[in-house]
Amino acid sequence: MDVLNDIFETIQLQGNFYFRTDFSAPWATTVPPFARAARFHHVVRGRCWCRVEGVEPLMLETGDFILIPNGASHVLADKPTDVAPPLETVLEAAGYRGEALLSIGSGDPRAATQLVCGHLTFRSGADHPLLRAMPPFIHIAEATRSRRPWFDEILKILVTHVFNGHPGSIAVVTRLSEVLFIEAIRSAGDE
């Protein structure tokens, strides 16, 4: 039996929200916990720190990808910190109304950090022992993506669609986000 296939059939994964960000220092935000969800962040340019609740902060550099598979709260920031305004406050202050581009910060735009972020949900009541056993995050550095050519290609296509915004891009990004989740889970099993 294919255990991963069993997991994905059980949880009924669905990509349903994404955005790209242009952050310039100083910036920080706390992404709230969300049951039955996974989130990912891909650093397209620059670097940032990610601190998943209960885990030491991790510096993410250009090309890095992080998946938080269990919907845990986490902080994204230009420097290591435990305290940051809630995402809702940051979105409201930026005047974000659901567009694909969110810009925050007033620093030097040449030093900006660009992220592509996604939010995936699981069906109500979804539960699987392997899902509960997932680590707090799965980090795939750009340097290690060469060992995962499918993951690398999917990520490049996703970024292209996020940045070009052509008709149908949201549908493509939504489906590619689901595939990225599956590939990231597979890569965690390879480690």
Coordinates of N, CA and C in Angstrom, one line a residue:
M1 N 0.8 -1.2 0.0 CA 0.0 0.0 0.0 C 0.9 1.2 0.0
D2 N 0.5 2.3 -0.7 CA 1.2 3.5 -0.8 C 0.8 4.4 0.4
V3 N 1.6 4.5 1.4 CA 1.2 5.2 2.6 C 1.0 6.7 2.3
L4 N 1.8 7.3 1.5 CA 1.6 8.8 1.2 C 0.3 9.0 0.4
N5 N 0.0 8.1 -0.5 CA -1.3 8.2 -1.2 C -2.5 8.1 -0.2
D6 N -2.3 7.2 0.8 CA -3.4 7.1 1.8 C -3.5 8.3 2.6
I7 N -2.4 9.0 3.0 CA -2.5 10.2 3.7 C -3.2 11.3 2.9
F8 N -2.8 11.5 1.6 CA -3.4 12.5 0.9 C -4.9 12.3 0.6
E9 N -5.3 11.0 0.4 CA -6.7 10.7 0.2 C -7.5 11.0 1.5
T10 N -6.9 10.8 2.7 CA -7.5 11.0 4.0 C -7.7 12.5 4.3
I11 N -6.6 13.3 4.0 CA -6.7 14.7 4.4 C -7.4 15.6 3.4
Q12 N -7.5 15.1 2.1 CA -8.1 15.9 1.0 C -7.5 17.3 1.0
L13 N -6.3 17.4 0.7 CA -5.5 18.6 0.7 C -6.1 19.6 -0.4
Q14 N -6.2 20.9 0.0 CA -6.6 21.8 -1.0 C -5.9 23.2 -0.8
G15 N -5.2 23.6 -1.9 CA -4.6 24.9 -1.9 C -5.7 26.0 -2.0
N16 N -5.7 27.0 -1.1 CA -6.7 27.9 -1.3 C -6.4 29.4 -1.0
F17 N -5.1 29.7 -0.8 CA -4.7 31.1 -0.6 C -3.2 31.2 -0.8
Y18 N -2.8 32.2 -1.5 CA -1.4 32.5 -1.7 C -1.2 34.0 -1.9
F19 N 0.0 34.4 -1.6 CA 0.4 35.8 -2.0 C 1.9 35.9 -2.1
R20 N 2.4 37.0 -2.7 CA 3.8 37.3 -2.7 C 4.0 38.5 -1.9
T21 N 5.1 38.6 -1.3 CA 5.4 39.8 -0.5 C 6.7 40.4 -0.9
D22 N 6.8 41.7 -0.7 CA 8.0 42.5 -0.9 C 8.2 43.2 0.5
F23 N 9.1 42.7 1.3 CA 9.4 43.2 2.6 C 10.7 44.0 2.6
S24 N 10.7 45.2 3.2 CA 12.0 45.9 3.5 C 12.1 46.2 4.9
A25 N 13.3 46.0 5.5 CA 13.5 46.1 6.9 C 13.2 47.5 7.4
P26 N 12.6 47.6 8.6 CA 12.3 46.5 9.5 C 10.9 45.9 9.3
W27 N 10.8 44.6 9.4 CA 9.5 44.0 9.2 C 9.5 42.7 10.0
A28 N 8.3 42.3 10.4 CA 8.1 41.1 11.2 C 6.5 40.9 11.2
T29 N 6.2 39.6 11.3 CA 4.8 39.3 11.4 C 4.6 37.9 12.1
T30 N 3.6 37.8 12.8 CA 3.3 36.5 13.5 C 2.1 35.9 12.7
V31 N 2.3 34.7 12.1 CA 1.3 34.0 11.4 C 0.6 33.2 12.4
P32 N -0.8 33.3 12.6 CA -1.5 32.6 13.7 C -1.6 31.1 13.4
P33 N -1.9 30.4 14.5 CA -2.1 28.9 14.3 C -3.4 28.8 13.5
F34 N -3.5 27.7 12.8 CA -4.7 27.4 12.0 C -4.8 25.9 11.9
A35 N -5.9 25.3 12.6 CA -6.1 23.9 12.6 C -6.3 23.4 11.1
R36 N -6.0 22.2 10.8 CA -6.2 21.6 9.5 C -5.6 22.4 8.4
A37 N -4.4 22.8 8.6 CA -3.7 23.6 7.5 C -2.2 23.4 7.5
A38 N -1.7 23.7 6.4 CA -0.2 23.8 6.2 C 0.1 25.1 5.5
R39 N 1.2 25.6 5.8 CA 1.7 26.9 5.1 C 3.1 26.7 4.6
F40 N 3.4 27.4 3.5 CA 4.7 27.4 3.0 C 5.2 28.8 2.7
H41 N 6.5 28.9 2.8 CA 7.1 30.2 2.4 C 8.4 29.9 1.6
H42 N 8.5 30.6 0.5 CA 9.7 30.4 -0.4 C 10.3 31.7 -0.6
V43 N 11.6 31.8 -0.3 CA 12.4 33.1 -0.4 C 12.9 33.2 -1.8
V44 N 12.2 34.2 -2.5 CA 12.6 34.4 -3.9 C 13.8 35.3 -4.0
R45 N 13.9 36.3 -3.0 CA 15.0 37.2 -3.0 C 15.3 37.6 -1.6
G46 N 16.5 37.8 -1.2 CA 16.9 38.3 0.2 C 17.0 37.1 1.1
R47 N 16.7 37.4 2.4 CA 16.6 36.4 3.4 C 15.7 36.9 4.5
C48 N 15.3 35.9 5.4 CA 14.5 36.2 6.5 C 14.7 35.1 7.6
W49 N 14.1 35.4 8.7 CA 14.1 34.4 9.8 C 12.7 33.9 10.0
C50 N 12.7 32.6 10.3 CA 11.4 31.9 10.6 C 11.5 31.2 11.9
R51 N 10.6 31.5 12.8 CA 10.6 30.9 14.1 C 9.3 30.2 14.3
V52 N 9.3 28.9 14.2 CA 8.1 28.1 14.4 C 7.9 27.9 15.9
E53 N 6.7 28.1 16.4 CA 6.4 28.0 17.8 C 7.1 26.8 18.5
G54 N 7.9 27.0 19.5 CA 8.6 26.0 20.2 C 9.9 25.5 19.6
V55 N 10.4 26.1 18.5 CA 11.6 25.7 17.9 C 12.5 26.9 17.7
E56 N 13.8 26.7 17.7 CA 14.8 27.7 17.5 C 14.6 28.4 16.1
P57 N 14.9 29.7 16.0 CA 14.7 30.4 14.7 C 15.6 29.8 13.7
L58 N 15.2 29.9 12.4 CA 15.9 29.4 11.3 C 16.1 30.5 10.3
M59 N 17.3 30.7 9.8 CA 17.5 31.7 8.8 C 17.2 31.1 7.4
L60 N 16.4 31.7 6.6 CA 16.1 31.3 5.3 C 16.7 32.3 4.3
E61 N 17.4 31.7 3.3 CA 18.1 32.5 2.3 C 17.4 32.4 0.9
T62 N 17.9 33.2 0.0 CA 17.3 33.1 -1.4 C 17.3 31.7 -1.8
G63 N 16.1 31.2 -2.3 CA 15.9 29.9 -2.8 C 15.4 28.9 -1.8
D64 N 15.4 29.2 -0.5 CA 15.0 28.3 0.5 C 13.5 28.2 0.5
F65 N 13.0 27.0 0.9 CA 11.6 26.7 1.0 C 11.3 26.1 2.4
I66 N 10.3 26.6 3.1 CA 9.9 26.0 4.4 C 8.4 25.7 4.3
L67 N 8.1 24.5 4.8 CA 6.7 24.1 5.0 C 6.4 23.8 6.4
I68 N 5.4 24.5 6.9 CA 4.9 24.2 8.3 C 3.7 23.3 8.1
P69 N 3.8 22.0 8.3 CA 2.8 21.1 7.9 C 1.6 21.0 8.8
N70 N 1.7 21.5 10.0 CA 0.6 21.3 11.0 C -0.1 22.6 11.4
G71 N 0.0 23.7 10.6 CA -0.7 24.9 10.9 C -0.2 25.6 12.2
A72 N 1.0 25.4 12.7 CA 1.5 26.0 13.9 C 1.8 27.5 13.6
S73 N 1.6 28.3 14.7 CA 2.0 29.7 14.6 C 3.5 29.8 14.4
H74 N 3.8 30.8 13.6 CA 5.2 31.1 13.4 C 5.4 32.6 13.1
V75 N 6.7 33.0 13.3 CA 7.1 34.4 13.1 C 8.0 34.5 11.9
L76 N 7.7 35.4 11.0 CA 8.6 35.7 9.9 C 9.1 37.1 10.1
A77 N 10.4 37.3 10.0 CA 11.0 38.6 10.3 C 12.3 38.8 9.6
D78 N 12.8 40.1 9.6 CA 14.1 40.4 9.0 C 15.2 40.1 10.0
K79 N 14.9 39.8 11.3 CA 15.9 39.4 12.3 C 15.3 38.5 13.3
P80 N 16.0 37.7 14.0 CA 15.4 36.7 14.9 C 14.6 37.5 16.0
T81 N 13.4 37.1 16.2 CA 12.6 37.7 17.2 C 11.4 36.7 17.6
D82 N 11.0 36.9 18.8 CA 9.8 36.1 19.3 C 8.5 36.9 19.2
V83 N 8.7 38.2 19.1 CA 7.5 39.1 19.2 C 7.4 39.8 17.9
A84 N 6.2 39.7 17.3 CA 5.9 40.4 16.0 C 4.4 40.7 16.0
P85 N 4.0 41.7 15.3 CA 2.5 42.0 15.2 C 1.8 40.8 14.5
P86 N 0.6 40.6 14.8 CA -0.2 39.5 14.1 C -0.3 39.8 12.7
L87 N -0.4 38.8 11.9 CA -0.6 38.9 10.4 C -1.8 39.8 10.1
E88 N -2.9 39.6 10.8 CA -4.1 40.4 10.5 C -3.8 41.9 10.6
T89 N -3.0 42.3 11.7 CA -2.7 43.7 11.9 C -1.8 44.2 10.7
V90 N -0.8 43.4 10.3 CA 0.1 43.8 9.3 C -0.7 43.9 8.0
L91 N -1.6 43.0 7.7 CA -2.4 43.1 6.4 C -3.2 44.3 6.4
E92 N -3.9 44.6 7.6 CA -4.7 45.8 7.7 C -3.9 47.0 7.5
A93 N -2.8 47.1 8.1 CA -1.9 48.3 8.0 C -1.4 48.6 6.6
A94 N -1.2 47.5 5.9 CA -0.7 47.6 4.5 C -1.9 47.8 3.5
G95 N -3.1 47.8 4.0 CA -4.2 48.0 3.1 C -4.5 46.8 2.2
Y96 N -4.1 45.7 2.6 CA -4.2 44.4 1.8 C -5.6 44.0 1.7
R97 N -6.1 43.8 0.5 CA -7.5 43.5 0.2 C -7.6 42.2 -0.5
G98 N -6.6 41.3 -0.4 CA -6.7 40.0 -1.1 C -6.0 40.0 -2.4
E99 N -5.3 41.1 -2.8 CA -4.5 41.1 -4.1 C -3.4 40.1 -3.9
A100 N -2.8 39.7 -5.0 CA -1.7 38.8 -5.0 C -0.4 39.4 -4.4
L101 N -0.3 40.7 -4.4 CA 1.0 41.4 -4.0 C 0.7 42.1 -2.7
L102 N 1.5 41.8 -1.7 CA 1.5 42.5 -0.4 C 2.9 43.2 -0.2
S103 N 2.9 44.5 0.0 CA 4.2 45.2 0.2 C 4.2 45.8 1.6
I104 N 5.2 45.5 2.4 CA 5.3 46.0 3.7 C 6.7 46.5 3.9
G105 N 6.9 47.6 4.7 CA 8.2 48.1 5.0 C 8.6 49.3 4.2
S106 N 9.5 50.1 4.8 CA 9.9 51.3 4.1 C 11.4 51.4 4.0
G107 N 12.1 50.3 4.0 CA 13.5 50.3 3.9 C 14.0 50.4 2.4
D108 N 15.2 50.1 2.2 CA 15.8 50.2 0.8 C 15.2 49.0 0.0
P109 N 14.4 49.4 -1.1 CA 13.8 48.3 -1.9 C 14.9 47.4 -2.5
R110 N 16.1 47.8 -2.7 CA 17.1 46.9 -3.3 C 17.5 45.8 -2.3
A111 N 17.2 46.1 -1.0 CA 17.5 45.1 0.0 C 16.3 44.3 0.4
A112 N 15.2 44.4 -0.4 CA 13.9 43.8 0.0 C 14.0 42.3 -0.1
T113 N 13.2 41.7 0.8 CA 13.0 40.2 0.8 C 11.7 40.0 0.1
Q114 N 11.8 39.1 -0.9 CA 10.5 38.7 -1.6 C 10.2 37.3 -1.3
L115 N 9.0 37.1 -0.9 CA 8.5 35.7 -0.5 C 7.3 35.4 -1.3
V116 N 7.2 34.1 -1.6 CA 5.9 33.5 -2.1 C 5.4 32.7 -1.0
C117 N 4.2 32.9 -0.6 CA 3.6 32.2 0.6 C 2.3 31.5 0.2
G118 N 2.1 30.4 0.7 CA 0.8 29.6 0.4 C 0.2 29.1 1.7
H119 N -1.1 28.9 1.6 CA -1.9 28.3 2.7 C -2.7 27.2 2.1
L120 N -2.6 26.0 2.6 CA -3.3 24.8 2.2 C -4.2 24.3 3.3
T121 N -5.4 23.8 3.0 CA -6.2 23.3 4.1 C -6.5 21.8 3.9
F122 N -6.9 21.1 5.0 CA -7.2 19.7 5.0 C -8.7 19.7 5.3
R123 N -9.4 18.6 4.9 CA -10.8 18.5 5.1 C -11.1 18.5 6.6
S124 N -12.3 18.9 7.0 CA -12.7 18.9 8.4 C -12.6 17.5 9.0
G125 N -12.0 17.4 10.1 CA -11.8 16.2 10.8 C -10.7 15.3 10.2
A126 N -9.9 15.9 9.3 CA -8.8 15.1 8.7 C -7.8 14.7 9.8
D127 N -7.4 13.5 9.8 CA -6.4 13.1 10.8 C -5.7 11.8 10.2
H128 N -4.4 11.8 10.4 CA -3.6 10.6 10.0 C -2.4 10.5 10.9
P129 N -2.0 9.3 11.4 CA -0.9 9.2 12.3 C 0.4 9.8 11.7
L130 N 0.6 9.6 10.4 CA 1.9 10.1 9.9 C 1.9 11.6 9.8
L131 N 0.7 12.2 9.6 CA 0.6 13.6 9.6 C 0.9 14.2 11.0
R132 N 0.4 13.5 12.0 CA 0.7 13.9 13.4 C 2.2 13.8 13.8
A133 N 2.9 12.9 13.1 CA 4.3 12.6 13.4 C 5.2 13.6 12.6
M134 N 4.7 14.4 11.8 CA 5.5 15.3 11.0 C 6.3 16.3 11.9
P135 N 7.5 16.7 11.5 CA 8.3 17.6 12.3 C 7.6 19.0 12.2
P136 N 8.0 19.9 13.1 CA 7.3 21.2 13.2 C 7.5 22.0 11.8
F137 N 8.6 21.7 11.1 CA 8.7 22.3 9.8 C 9.6 21.4 8.9
I138 N 9.5 21.6 7.6 CA 10.4 20.9 6.7 C 11.1 22.0 5.9
H139 N 12.4 22.1 6.0 CA 13.2 23.1 5.3 C 13.9 22.5 4.2
I140 N 13.7 23.0 3.0 CA 14.5 22.5 1.8 C 15.3 23.7 1.3
A141 N 16.6 23.7 1.5 CA 17.5 24.7 1.1 C 17.7 24.7 -0.4
E142 N 18.0 25.8 -1.0 CA 18.2 25.8 -2.4 C 19.3 24.9 -2.8
A143 N 20.4 24.8 -2.0 CA 21.5 23.9 -2.3 C 21.1 22.4 -2.4
T144 N 20.1 22.0 -1.7 CA 19.6 20.6 -1.7 C 18.6 20.3 -2.7
R145 N 18.0 21.3 -3.3 CA 17.0 21.1 -4.3 C 17.5 20.4 -5.6
S146 N 18.8 20.5 -5.8 CA 19.3 19.8 -7.0 C 19.1 18.3 -6.9
R147 N 19.0 17.8 -5.6 CA 18.7 16.3 -5.4 C 17.3 16.0 -5.6
R148 N 16.5 17.0 -5.8 CA 15.0 16.9 -6.0 C 14.6 17.7 -7.2
P149 N 14.9 17.3 -8.4 CA 14.7 18.1 -9.6 C 13.2 18.3 -9.8
W150 N 12.3 17.4 -9.5 CA 10.9 17.7 -9.7 C 10.4 18.8 -8.8
F151 N 10.8 18.8 -7.5 CA 10.5 19.8 -6.6 C 11.0 21.2 -7.1
D152 N 12.2 21.2 -7.5 CA 12.8 22.5 -8.0 C 12.1 23.0 -9.2
E153 N 11.7 22.2 -10.2 CA 11.0 22.6 -11.4 C 9.6 23.1 -11.0
I154 N 8.9 22.4 -10.1 CA 7.5 22.8 -9.7 C 7.6 24.2 -9.0
L155 N 8.6 24.4 -8.1 CA 8.8 25.7 -7.4 C 9.1 26.8 -8.4
K156 N 9.9 26.6 -9.4 CA 10.2 27.6 -10.4 C 8.9 28.0 -11.2
I157 N 8.1 27.0 -11.6 CA 6.9 27.3 -12.3 C 5.9 28.0 -11.4
L158 N 5.8 27.6 -10.2 CA 4.9 28.3 -9.3 C 5.3 29.8 -9.1
V159 N 6.6 30.1 -8.9 CA 7.1 31.5 -8.8 C 6.8 32.3 -10.1
T160 N 7.0 31.7 -11.2 CA 6.7 32.4 -12.5 C 5.3 32.8 -12.6
H161 N 4.4 31.9 -12.2 CA 2.9 32.2 -12.2 C 2.5 33.2 -11.2
V162 N 3.1 33.2 -10.0 CA 2.8 34.2 -9.0 C 3.2 35.6 -9.5
F163 N 4.4 35.7 -10.1 CA 4.9 37.0 -10.5 C 4.3 37.5 -11.8
N164 N 3.8 36.6 -12.7 CA 3.3 37.1 -14.0 C 1.8 37.5 -13.9
G165 N 1.0 36.8 -13.1 CA -0.4 37.1 -12.9 C -1.3 37.0 -14.1
H166 N -0.9 36.1 -15.1 CA -1.7 35.9 -16.3 C -3.0 35.2 -16.0
P167 N -4.0 35.3 -16.9 CA -5.3 34.6 -16.6 C -5.0 33.1 -16.3
G168 N -5.7 32.6 -15.3 CA -5.5 31.2 -14.9 C -4.4 31.0 -14.0
S169 N -3.6 32.0 -13.7 CA -2.4 31.8 -12.8 C -2.8 31.4 -11.4
I170 N -3.9 31.9 -10.9 CA -4.3 31.5 -9.5 C -4.6 30.0 -9.5
A171 N -5.3 29.5 -10.5 CA -5.7 28.1 -10.5 C -4.4 27.2 -10.6
V172 N -3.4 27.7 -11.4 CA -2.2 26.9 -11.6 C -1.4 27.0 -10.3
V173 N -1.3 28.1 -9.6 CA -0.6 28.2 -8.4 C -1.2 27.4 -7.3
T174 N -2.6 27.4 -7.3 CA -3.3 26.6 -6.3 C -2.9 25.1 -6.4
R175 N -3.0 24.6 -7.6 CA -2.6 23.1 -7.9 C -1.2 22.8 -7.6
L176 N -0.3 23.8 -8.0 CA 1.1 23.5 -7.8 C 1.5 23.6 -6.3
S177 N 0.7 24.4 -5.6 CA 1.0 24.4 -4.1 C 0.7 23.0 -3.5
E178 N -0.4 22.4 -4.0 CA -0.7 21.1 -3.5 C 0.4 20.1 -3.8
V179 N 0.9 20.2 -5.0 CA 2.0 19.3 -5.4 C 3.3 19.5 -4.6
L180 N 3.6 20.8 -4.3 CA 4.7 21.2 -3.5 C 4.6 20.6 -2.1
F181 N 3.4 20.6 -1.6 CA 3.2 20.0 -0.2 C 3.6 18.5 -0.3
I182 N 3.0 17.8 -1.3 CA 3.3 16.4 -1.4 C 4.8 16.1 -1.6
E183 N 5.4 16.9 -2.5 CA 6.9 16.7 -2.7 C 7.7 17.0 -1.4
A184 N 7.3 18.0 -0.7 CA 8.0 18.4 0.5 C 7.9 17.2 1.6
I185 N 6.7 16.7 1.7 CA 6.5 15.5 2.6 C 7.3 14.3 2.2
R186 N 7.4 14.1 0.9 CA 8.2 13.0 0.4 C 9.7 13.3 0.7
S187 N 10.1 14.5 0.5 CA 11.5 14.8 0.8 C 11.9 14.6 2.3
A188 N 10.9 14.9 3.1 CA 11.1 14.7 4.6 C 11.4 13.2 4.9
G189 N 10.7 12.4 4.1 CA 10.8 10.9 4.3 C 12.2 10.4 3.8
D190 N 12.8 11.2 2.9 CA 14.1 10.8 2.3 C 15.2 11.1 3.2
E191 N 15.0 12.1 4.1 CA 16.1 12.6 5.0 C 16.6 11.5 5.9

